[in-house]
PDB file of C-alpha atoms in Angstrom:
ATOM      1  CA  MET A  24     114.809 116.697  85.281  1.00 45.00           C
ATOM      2  CA  ALA A  25     114.008 119.963  82.710  1.00 41.00           C
ATOM      3  CA  ASN A  26     110.473 119.979  80.773  1.00 46.00           C
ATOM      4  CA  GLY A  27     109.428 116.577  82.156  1.00 44.00           C
ATOM      5  CA  LYS A  28     112.890 114.608  80.849  1.00 44.00           C
ATOM      6  CA  SER A  29     115.373 113.084  82.752  1.00 45.00           C
ATOM      7  CA  ASN A  30     118.808 112.522  81.068  1.00 45.00           C
ATOM      8  CA  LEU A  31     118.630 108.538  81.453  1.00 47.00           C
ATOM      9  CA  PRO A  32     121.153 106.652  79.374  1.00 45.00           C
ATOM     10  CA  ALA A  33     120.771 104.897  76.837  1.00 45.00           C
ATOM     11  CA  GLY A  34     121.558 100.949  76.356  1.00 46.00           C
ATOM     12  CA  ARG A  35     120.161  98.137  78.401  1.00 43.00           C
ATOM     13  CA  LEU A  36     122.953  98.395  80.870  1.00 40.00           C
ATOM     14  CA  ILE A  37     120.407 101.404  82.104  1.00 42.00           C
ATOM     15  CA  GLY A  38     118.951  98.469  84.376  1.00 43.00           C
ATOM     16  CA  ILE A  39     122.116  96.669  85.537  1.00 40.00           C
ATOM     17  CA  ALA A  40     124.096 100.390  86.856  1.00 39.00           C
ATOM     18  CA  ALA A  41     119.877 101.367  88.258  1.00 42.00           C
ATOM     19  CA  VAL A  42     118.462  98.507  90.236  1.00 41.00           C
ATOM     20  CA  ALA A  43     122.843  98.460  91.514  1.00 38.00           C
ATOM     21  CA  GLY A  44     121.511 101.580  92.574  1.00 40.00           C
ATOM     22  CA  VAL A  45     118.863 100.704  94.631  1.00 42.00           C
ATOM     23  CA  LEU A  46     119.135  98.256  95.630  1.00 42.00           C
ATOM     24  CA  ALA A  47     120.567  99.089  99.147  1.00 37.00           C
ATOM     25  CA  GLY A  48     116.997 100.998  99.665  1.00 43.00           C
ATOM     26  CA  ALA A  49     115.138  98.234  98.354  1.00 40.00           C
ATOM     27  CA  LEU A  50     116.334  95.739 100.952  1.00 40.00           C
ATOM     28  CA  GLY A  51     114.609  97.237 103.817  1.00 38.00           C
ATOM     29  CA  VAL A  52     111.196  96.527 101.923  1.00 41.00           C
ATOM     30  CA  TYR A  53     112.336  92.546 101.491  1.00 35.00           C
ATOM     31  CA  VAL A  54     109.717  91.323 103.493  1.00 34.00           C
ATOM     32  CA  MET A  55     109.133  87.869 103.593  1.00 31.00           C
ATOM     33  CA  GLY A  56     105.686  86.079 103.966  1.00 33.00           C
ATOM     34  CA  GLY A  57     102.850  87.871 103.812  1.00 35.00           C
ATOM     35  CA  PRO A  58      98.864  87.837 101.013  1.00 36.00           C
ATOM     36  CA  SER A  59     100.264  87.425  97.450  1.00 37.00           C
ATOM     37  CA  GLY A  60      97.581  89.110  94.909  1.00 37.00           C
ATOM     38  CA  ASN A  61      95.491  86.236  94.114  1.00 37.00           C
ATOM     39  CA  ASN A  62      92.385  87.358  91.641  1.00 40.00           C
ATOM     40  CA  ALA A  63      93.101  85.820  88.964  1.00 47.00           C
ATOM     41  CA  PRO A  64      90.316  83.508  86.950  1.00 52.00           C
ATOM     42  CA  MET A  65      90.305  80.399  89.587  1.00 50.00           C
ATOM     43  CA  VAL A  66      89.036  77.046  89.095  1.00 48.00           C
ATOM     44  CA  ALA A  67      88.101  74.702  92.532  1.00 46.00           C
ATOM     45  CA  GLY A  68      91.076  74.579  94.619  1.00 47.00           C
ATOM     46  CA  GLY A  69      92.252  78.016  94.141  1.00 53.00           C
ATOM     47  CA  ALA A  70      94.577  77.713  90.910  1.00 64.00           C
ATOM     48  CA  PRO A  71      94.647  80.150  88.358  1.00 72.00           C
ATOM     49  CA  ASP A  72      92.645  78.503  85.446  1.00 81.00           C
ATOM     50  CA  PRO A  73      94.242  77.057  83.176  1.00 90.00           C
ATOM     51  CA  GLN A  74      92.877  77.766  80.455  1.00 89.00           C
ATOM     52  CA  ALA A  75      94.184  81.594  81.300  1.00 89.00           C
ATOM     53  CA  VAL A  76      97.591  81.042  81.978  1.00 92.00           C
ATOM     54  CA  ALA A  77      97.620  78.633  78.586  1.00 94.00           C
ATOM     55  CA  ALA A  78      96.614  81.396  76.703  1.00 95.00           C
ATOM     56  CA  CYS A  79      98.697  84.065  78.102  1.00 95.00           C
ATOM     57  CA  GLU A  80     101.903  81.279  77.541  1.00 95.00           C
ATOM     58  CA  ALA A  81     100.789  81.342  73.934  1.00 96.00           C
ATOM     59  CA  LYS A  82     101.252  84.824  73.266  1.00 96.00           C
ATOM     60  CA  THR A  83     104.779  84.859  71.603  1.00 96.00           C
ATOM     61  CA  ASP A  84     103.164  86.848  68.674  1.00 97.00           C
ATOM     62  CA  ALA A  85     102.836  90.136  70.883  1.00 97.00           C
ATOM     63  CA  VAL A  86     106.312  89.576  72.332  1.00 97.00           C
ATOM     64  CA  ALA A  87     107.838  89.358  69.434  1.00 97.00           C
ATOM     65  CA  ALA A  88     105.971  92.001  67.816  1.00 97.00           C
ATOM     66  CA  ILE A  89     107.146  94.379  71.153  1.00 97.00           C
ATOM     67  CA  ASP A  90     110.738  92.992  70.705  1.00 97.00           C
ATOM     68  CA  PRO A  91     111.987  95.676  67.754  1.00 97.00           C
ATOM     69  CA  MET A  92     110.661  98.544  69.778  1.00 97.00           C
ATOM     70  CA  ILE A  93     112.695  97.219  73.160  1.00 98.00           C
ATOM     71  CA  ALA A  94     115.720 100.336  72.322  1.00 97.00           C
ATOM     72  CA  GLY A  95     117.448 103.041  72.952  1.00 97.00           C
ATOM     73  CA  GLU A  96     115.527 104.800  75.754  1.00 97.00           C
ATOM     74  CA  VAL A  97     113.127 101.265  76.742  1.00 98.00           C
ATOM     75  CA  ALA A  98     115.955  98.961  76.306  1.00 98.00           C
ATOM     76  CA  ALA A  99     116.529  97.828  80.249  1.00 97.00           C
ATOM     77  CA  MET A 100     112.827  96.652  79.100  1.00 98.00           C
ATOM     78  CA  LEU A 101     113.274  92.262  79.271  1.00 98.00           C
ATOM     79  CA  PRO A 102     110.726  90.812  77.067  1.00 98.00           C
ATOM     80  CA  ALA A 103     108.936  88.131  78.918  1.00 97.00           C
ATOM     81  CA  ASP A 104     109.509  84.576  78.114  1.00 95.00           C
ATOM     82  CA  PRO A 105     107.376  83.193  78.411  1.00 94.00           C
ATOM     83  CA  PRO A 106     104.116  85.482  79.220  1.00 97.00           C
ATOM     84  CA  ARG A 107     102.273  84.624  81.706  1.00 96.00           C
ATOM     85  CA  LEU A 108      98.714  86.280  83.418  1.00 97.00           C
ATOM     86  CA  VAL A 109      99.448  88.481  85.461  1.00 97.00           C
ATOM     87  CA  SER A 110      96.042  89.682  85.921  1.00 96.00           C
ATOM     88  CA  ASP A 111      95.814  88.746  90.256  1.00 95.00           C
ATOM     89  CA  LEU A 112      98.370  91.244  90.766  1.00 97.00           C
ATOM     90  CA  ALA A 113      96.455  92.993  93.949  1.00 97.00           C
ATOM     91  CA  PHE A 114      96.741  96.517  95.070  1.00 98.00           C
ATOM     92  CA  ASN A 115      93.968  99.212  96.181  1.00 98.00           C
ATOM     93  CA  ASP A 116      92.317 101.614  93.411  1.00 98.00           C
ATOM     94  CA  PRO A 117      92.550 105.755  93.877  1.00 97.00           C
ATOM     95  CA  GLU A 118      89.216 104.789  96.295  1.00 96.00           C
ATOM     96  CA  GLY A 119      91.062 103.042  98.581  1.00 96.00           C
ATOM     97  CA  GLN A 120      88.968  99.632  97.632  1.00 97.00           C
ATOM     98  CA  PRO A 121      90.719  96.234  97.329  1.00 97.00           C
ATOM     99  CA  MET A 122      91.088  95.717  92.885  1.00 97.00           C
ATOM    100  CA  ARG A 123      93.766  93.433  90.533  1.00 96.00           C
ATOM    101  CA  LEU A 124      95.030  94.261  88.084  1.00 97.00           C
ATOM    102  CA  GLY A 125      92.338  92.334  85.373  1.00 95.00           C
ATOM    103  CA  ASP A 126      89.925  94.747  86.007  1.00 97.00           C
ATOM    104  CA  LEU A 127      91.522  97.199  84.027  1.00 97.00           C
ATOM    105  CA  GLY A 128      91.037  95.682  80.477  1.00 96.00           C
ATOM    106  CA  LYS A 129      93.574  97.574  78.930  1.00 98.00           C
ATOM    107  CA  VAL A 130      97.067  97.817  78.211  1.00 98.00           C
ATOM    108  CA  THR A 131      98.830  99.121  81.235  1.00 98.00           C
ATOM    109  CA  LEU A 132     102.104  99.664  82.165  1.00 98.00           C
ATOM    110  CA  VAL A 133     102.370  99.475  86.081  1.00 98.00           C
ATOM    111  CA  ASN A 134     105.097 100.949  87.887  1.00 98.00           C
ATOM    112  CA  LEU A 135     106.289  99.882  91.759  1.00 98.00           C
ATOM    113  CA  TRP A 136     107.559 103.480  93.533  1.00 98.00           C
ATOM    114  CA  ALA A 137     108.011 104.685  96.845  1.00 97.00           C
ATOM    115  CA  THR A 138     109.109 107.947  97.835  1.00 97.00           C
ATOM    116  CA  TRP A 139     112.200 107.147  99.273  1.00 96.00           C
ATOM    117  CA  CYS A 140     113.618 105.638  96.201  1.00 97.00           C
ATOM    118  CA  ALA A 141     115.079 108.469  94.253  1.00 96.00           C
ATOM    119  CA  PRO A 142     114.873 106.969  91.090  1.00 96.00           C
ATOM    120  CA  CYS A 143     111.429 106.625  91.156  1.00 96.00           C
ATOM    121  CA  ARG A 144     111.200 110.256  91.859  1.00 95.00           C
ATOM    122  CA  GLU A 145     112.905 111.017  89.063  1.00 95.00           C
ATOM    123  CA  GLU A 146     110.671 109.283  86.464  1.00 96.00           C
ATOM    124  CA  MET A 147     107.313 109.469  87.725  1.00 97.00           C
ATOM    125  CA  PRO A 148     107.227 113.736  86.012  1.00 96.00           C
ATOM    126  CA  ALA A 149     107.801 111.224  82.957  1.00 97.00           C
ATOM    127  CA  LEU A 150     105.404 108.770  83.578  1.00 98.00           C
ATOM    128  CA  ASN A 151     102.015 111.545  84.641  1.00 98.00           C
ATOM    129  CA  GLN A 152     103.532 113.106  80.437  1.00 98.00           C
ATOM    130  CA  LEU A 153     103.457 109.158  78.972  1.00 98.00           C
ATOM    131  CA  GLN A 154      99.720 109.153  80.622  1.00 98.00           C
ATOM    132  CA  ALA A 155      98.927 113.057  79.519  1.00 98.00           C
ATOM    133  CA  ASP A 156      99.800 111.608  76.063  1.00 97.00           C
ATOM    134  CA  MET A 157      98.767 108.265  75.554  1.00 98.00           C
ATOM    135  CA  GLY A 158      96.166 107.119  78.624  1.00 98.00           C
ATOM    136  CA  GLY A 159      92.546 106.252  78.038  1.00 97.00           C
ATOM    137  CA  GLU A 160      90.122 103.789  77.791  1.00 96.00           C
ATOM    138  CA  ASP A 161      93.064 100.827  75.365  1.00 97.00           C
ATOM    139  CA  PHE A 162      96.162 102.380  77.645  1.00 98.00           C
ATOM    140  CA  GLU A 163      96.590 103.710  81.609  1.00 98.00           C
ATOM    141  CA  VAL A 164     100.018 103.873  83.708  1.00 98.00           C
ATOM    142  CA  VAL A 165      99.235 102.134  86.823  1.00 98.00           C
ATOM    143  CA  ALA A 166     101.219 104.245  89.047  1.00 98.00           C
ATOM    144  CA  VAL A 167     101.443 102.145  92.477  1.00 98.00           C
ATOM    145  CA  ASN A 168     102.782 103.854  95.330  1.00 98.00           C
ATOM    146  CA  ILE A 169     104.006 100.829  97.578  1.00 98.00           C
ATOM    147  CA  ASP A 170     105.525 103.715 101.180  1.00 97.00           C
ATOM    148  CA  THR A 171     104.091 101.962 104.039  1.00 96.00           C
ATOM    149  CA  GLY A 172     102.121 104.271 106.147  1.00 94.00           C
ATOM    150  CA  ASP A 173      99.267 106.976 105.414  1.00 96.00           C
ATOM    151  CA  ASP A 174      99.334 108.470 102.637  1.00 96.00           C
ATOM    152  CA  THR A 175     100.794 111.845 103.428  1.00 96.00           C
ATOM    153  CA  LYS A 176     103.827 111.667 101.886  1.00 96.00           C
ATOM    154  CA  PRO A 177     103.096 110.174  98.252  1.00 97.00           C
ATOM    155  CA  LYS A 178      99.730 112.514  98.434  1.00 96.00           C
ATOM    156  CA  ALA A 179     102.245 115.223  99.337  1.00 96.00           C
ATOM    157  CA  PHE A 180     105.194 114.321  96.785  1.00 95.00           C
ATOM    158  CA  LEU A 181     102.753 114.336  93.710  1.00 96.00           C
ATOM    159  CA  GLN A 182     101.314 117.447  94.406  1.00 94.00           C
ATOM    160  CA  GLU A 183     104.952 119.023  95.384  1.00 93.00           C
ATOM    161  CA  THR A 184     105.984 118.229  92.018  1.00 93.00           C
ATOM    162  CA  GLY A 185     102.597 118.301  89.690  1.00 95.00           C
ATOM    163  CA  VAL A 186     101.695 114.933  88.533  1.00 97.00           C
ATOM    164  CA  ASP A 187      98.119 115.175  87.879  1.00 96.00           C
ATOM    165  CA  ARG A 188      97.711 113.331  85.556  1.00 97.00           C
ATOM    166  CA  LEU A 189      98.014 109.497  87.349  1.00 98.00           C
ATOM    167  CA  ALA A 190      95.092 107.403  89.593  1.00 97.00           C
ATOM    168  CA  TYR A 191      96.467 107.027  92.738  1.00 98.00           C
ATOM    169  CA  TYR A 192      97.255 103.220  93.033  1.00 98.00           C
ATOM    170  CA  ARG A 193      98.860 101.990  96.146  1.00 98.00           C
ATOM    171  CA  ASP A 194      99.734  98.879  98.388  1.00 98.00           C
ATOM    172  CA  ASN A 195     100.952  99.995 102.233  1.00 96.00           C
ATOM    173  CA  THR A 196     101.165  96.360 103.027  1.00 96.00           C
ATOM    174  CA  LEU A 197     103.890  95.500 100.981  1.00 94.00           C
ATOM    175  CA  GLY A 198     102.402  92.200  99.664  1.00 96.00           C
ATOM    176  CA  LEU A 199     102.490  93.450  96.119  1.00 97.00           C
ATOM    177  CA  PHE A 200     106.228  93.854  95.635  1.00 97.00           C
ATOM    178  CA  ASN A 201     106.590  90.239  97.594  1.00 97.00           C
ATOM    179  CA  ASP A 202     104.448  88.915  95.193  1.00 97.00           C
ATOM    180  CA  LEU A 203     106.504  90.306  92.403  1.00 97.00           C
ATOM    181  CA  LYS A 204     109.631  89.239  94.123  1.00 97.00           C
ATOM    182  CA  ARG A 205     108.180  85.683  93.983  1.00 96.00           C
ATOM    183  CA  ARG A 206     107.777  85.656  90.150  1.00 96.00           C
ATOM    184  CA  ASN A 207     110.993  86.924  89.790  1.00 96.00           C
ATOM    185  CA  LEU A 208     110.068  90.021  88.038  1.00 97.00           C
ATOM    186  CA  ALA A 209     111.251  92.799  91.061  1.00 96.00           C
ATOM    187  CA  LEU A 210     114.722  93.204  92.467  1.00 94.00           C
ATOM    188  CA  GLY A 211     114.395  96.424  93.879  1.00 94.00           C
ATOM    189  CA  LEU A 212     112.662  99.955  93.067  1.00 97.00           C
ATOM    190  CA  PRO A 213     111.382 101.174  90.078  1.00 97.00           C
ATOM    191  CA  VAL A 214     109.322  97.739  88.575  1.00 98.00           C
ATOM    192  CA  THR A 215     107.802  98.482  85.821  1.00 98.00           C
ATOM    193  CA  LEU A 216     105.759  95.422  83.812  1.00 98.00           C
ATOM    194  CA  LEU A 217     104.268  95.820  80.248  1.00 98.00           C
ATOM    195  CA  VAL A 218     100.536  94.104  80.592  1.00 98.00           C
ATOM    196  CA  ASP A 219      98.609  93.771  78.069  1.00 98.00           C
ATOM    197  CA  GLU A 220      94.615  93.704  77.782  1.00 97.00           C
ATOM    198  CA  ASP A 221      94.285  90.016  78.676  1.00 96.00           C
ATOM    199  CA  GLY A 222      95.980  90.270  81.625  1.00 96.00           C
ATOM    200  CA  CYS A 223      99.379  88.448  80.676  1.00 98.00           C
ATOM    201  CA  LEU A 224     102.687  89.920  81.100  1.00 98.00           C
ATOM    202  CA  LEU A 225     104.790  91.158  78.162  1.00 98.00           C
ATOM    203  CA  GLY A 226     107.763  92.451  79.402  1.00 98.00           C
ATOM    204  CA  HIS A 227     109.322  94.128  82.513  1.00 98.00           C
ATOM    205  CA  MET A 228     112.257  95.890  83.573  1.00 97.00           C
ATOM    206  CA  ASN A 229     113.838  96.893  87.123  1.00 97.00           C
ATOM    207  CA  GLY A 230     115.538 100.564  86.954  1.00 96.00           C
ATOM    208  CA  PRO A 231     113.911 103.630  85.438  1.00 96.00           C
ATOM    209  CA  ALA A 232     113.590 104.637  82.117  1.00 97.00           C
ATOM    210  CA  GLU A 233     113.092 107.990  80.190  1.00 97.00           C
ATOM    211  CA  TRP A 234     109.146 107.776  79.647  1.00 97.00           C
ATOM    212  CA  ALA A 235     108.201 110.316  77.777  1.00 97.00           C
ATOM    213  CA  GLY A 236     109.914 109.957  74.557  1.00 97.00           C
ATOM    214  CA  ASP A 237     109.607 108.261  71.678  1.00 97.00           C
ATOM    215  CA  ASP A 238     110.683 105.077  72.332  1.00 98.00           C
ATOM    216  CA  ALA A 239     109.016 104.787  75.154  1.00 98.00           C
ATOM    217  CA  ARG A 240     105.404 105.407  73.039  1.00 97.00           C
ATOM    218  CA  LYS A 241     106.692 102.845  70.534  1.00 98.00           C
ATOM    219  CA  LEU A 242     107.288 100.674  72.544  1.00 98.00           C
ATOM    220  CA  ILE A 243     103.520 101.533  74.021  1.00 98.00           C
ATOM    221  CA  GLU A 244     102.330 101.662  70.386  1.00 98.00           C
ATOM    222  CA  ALA A 245     103.190  98.032  69.587  1.00 97.00           C
ATOM    223  CA  ALA A 246     101.406  96.456  72.693  1.00 97.00           C
ATOM    224  CA  MET A 247      98.113  97.956  71.618  1.00 95.00           C
TER     225      MET A 247
END
């Protein structure tokens, strides 16, 4: 990688090829059971608020707005069909405290990564550059490390590679990855979700992409 950019090919087949390459390593991550995120707006009985669910499912116009931007270096992104509520996705904030995605209240590009995942390591500087270019009150790259164990390896990797603009979100329990797997959103790593300010999923991708390029910026702008 040079100047923070990888030389990934364009086209929707990127995701297929990338997923095939990381599935073998990701098999070690597939853990059955365990807690899933459960912090979406709730009603009595622990079920998601039907109004919030319906509001997300009605956001077909938002998905239609990003669809023309799914091209080139981000062509492996799949539009959500239908849009769905994912504000309950749970992980730890940079201070190590439990949080949910909906707490952020902004458009987010959620990316799950691990130090043992070569494509994850390859795209991390580009995600860092995307945050530097577009991050702020209305948008954030939420890169969630899912290494098991302590923070030694992931923090060392970020320091060694100069990734300094991404907040350190973390889940060492595999709960988040398994939650996405149950929702048919995760096949392997990296996995990326494009989510609006209301916690509604607009698009998702398995495999790496060039997040520092113009195609990625246009996609984020369309979501905003």
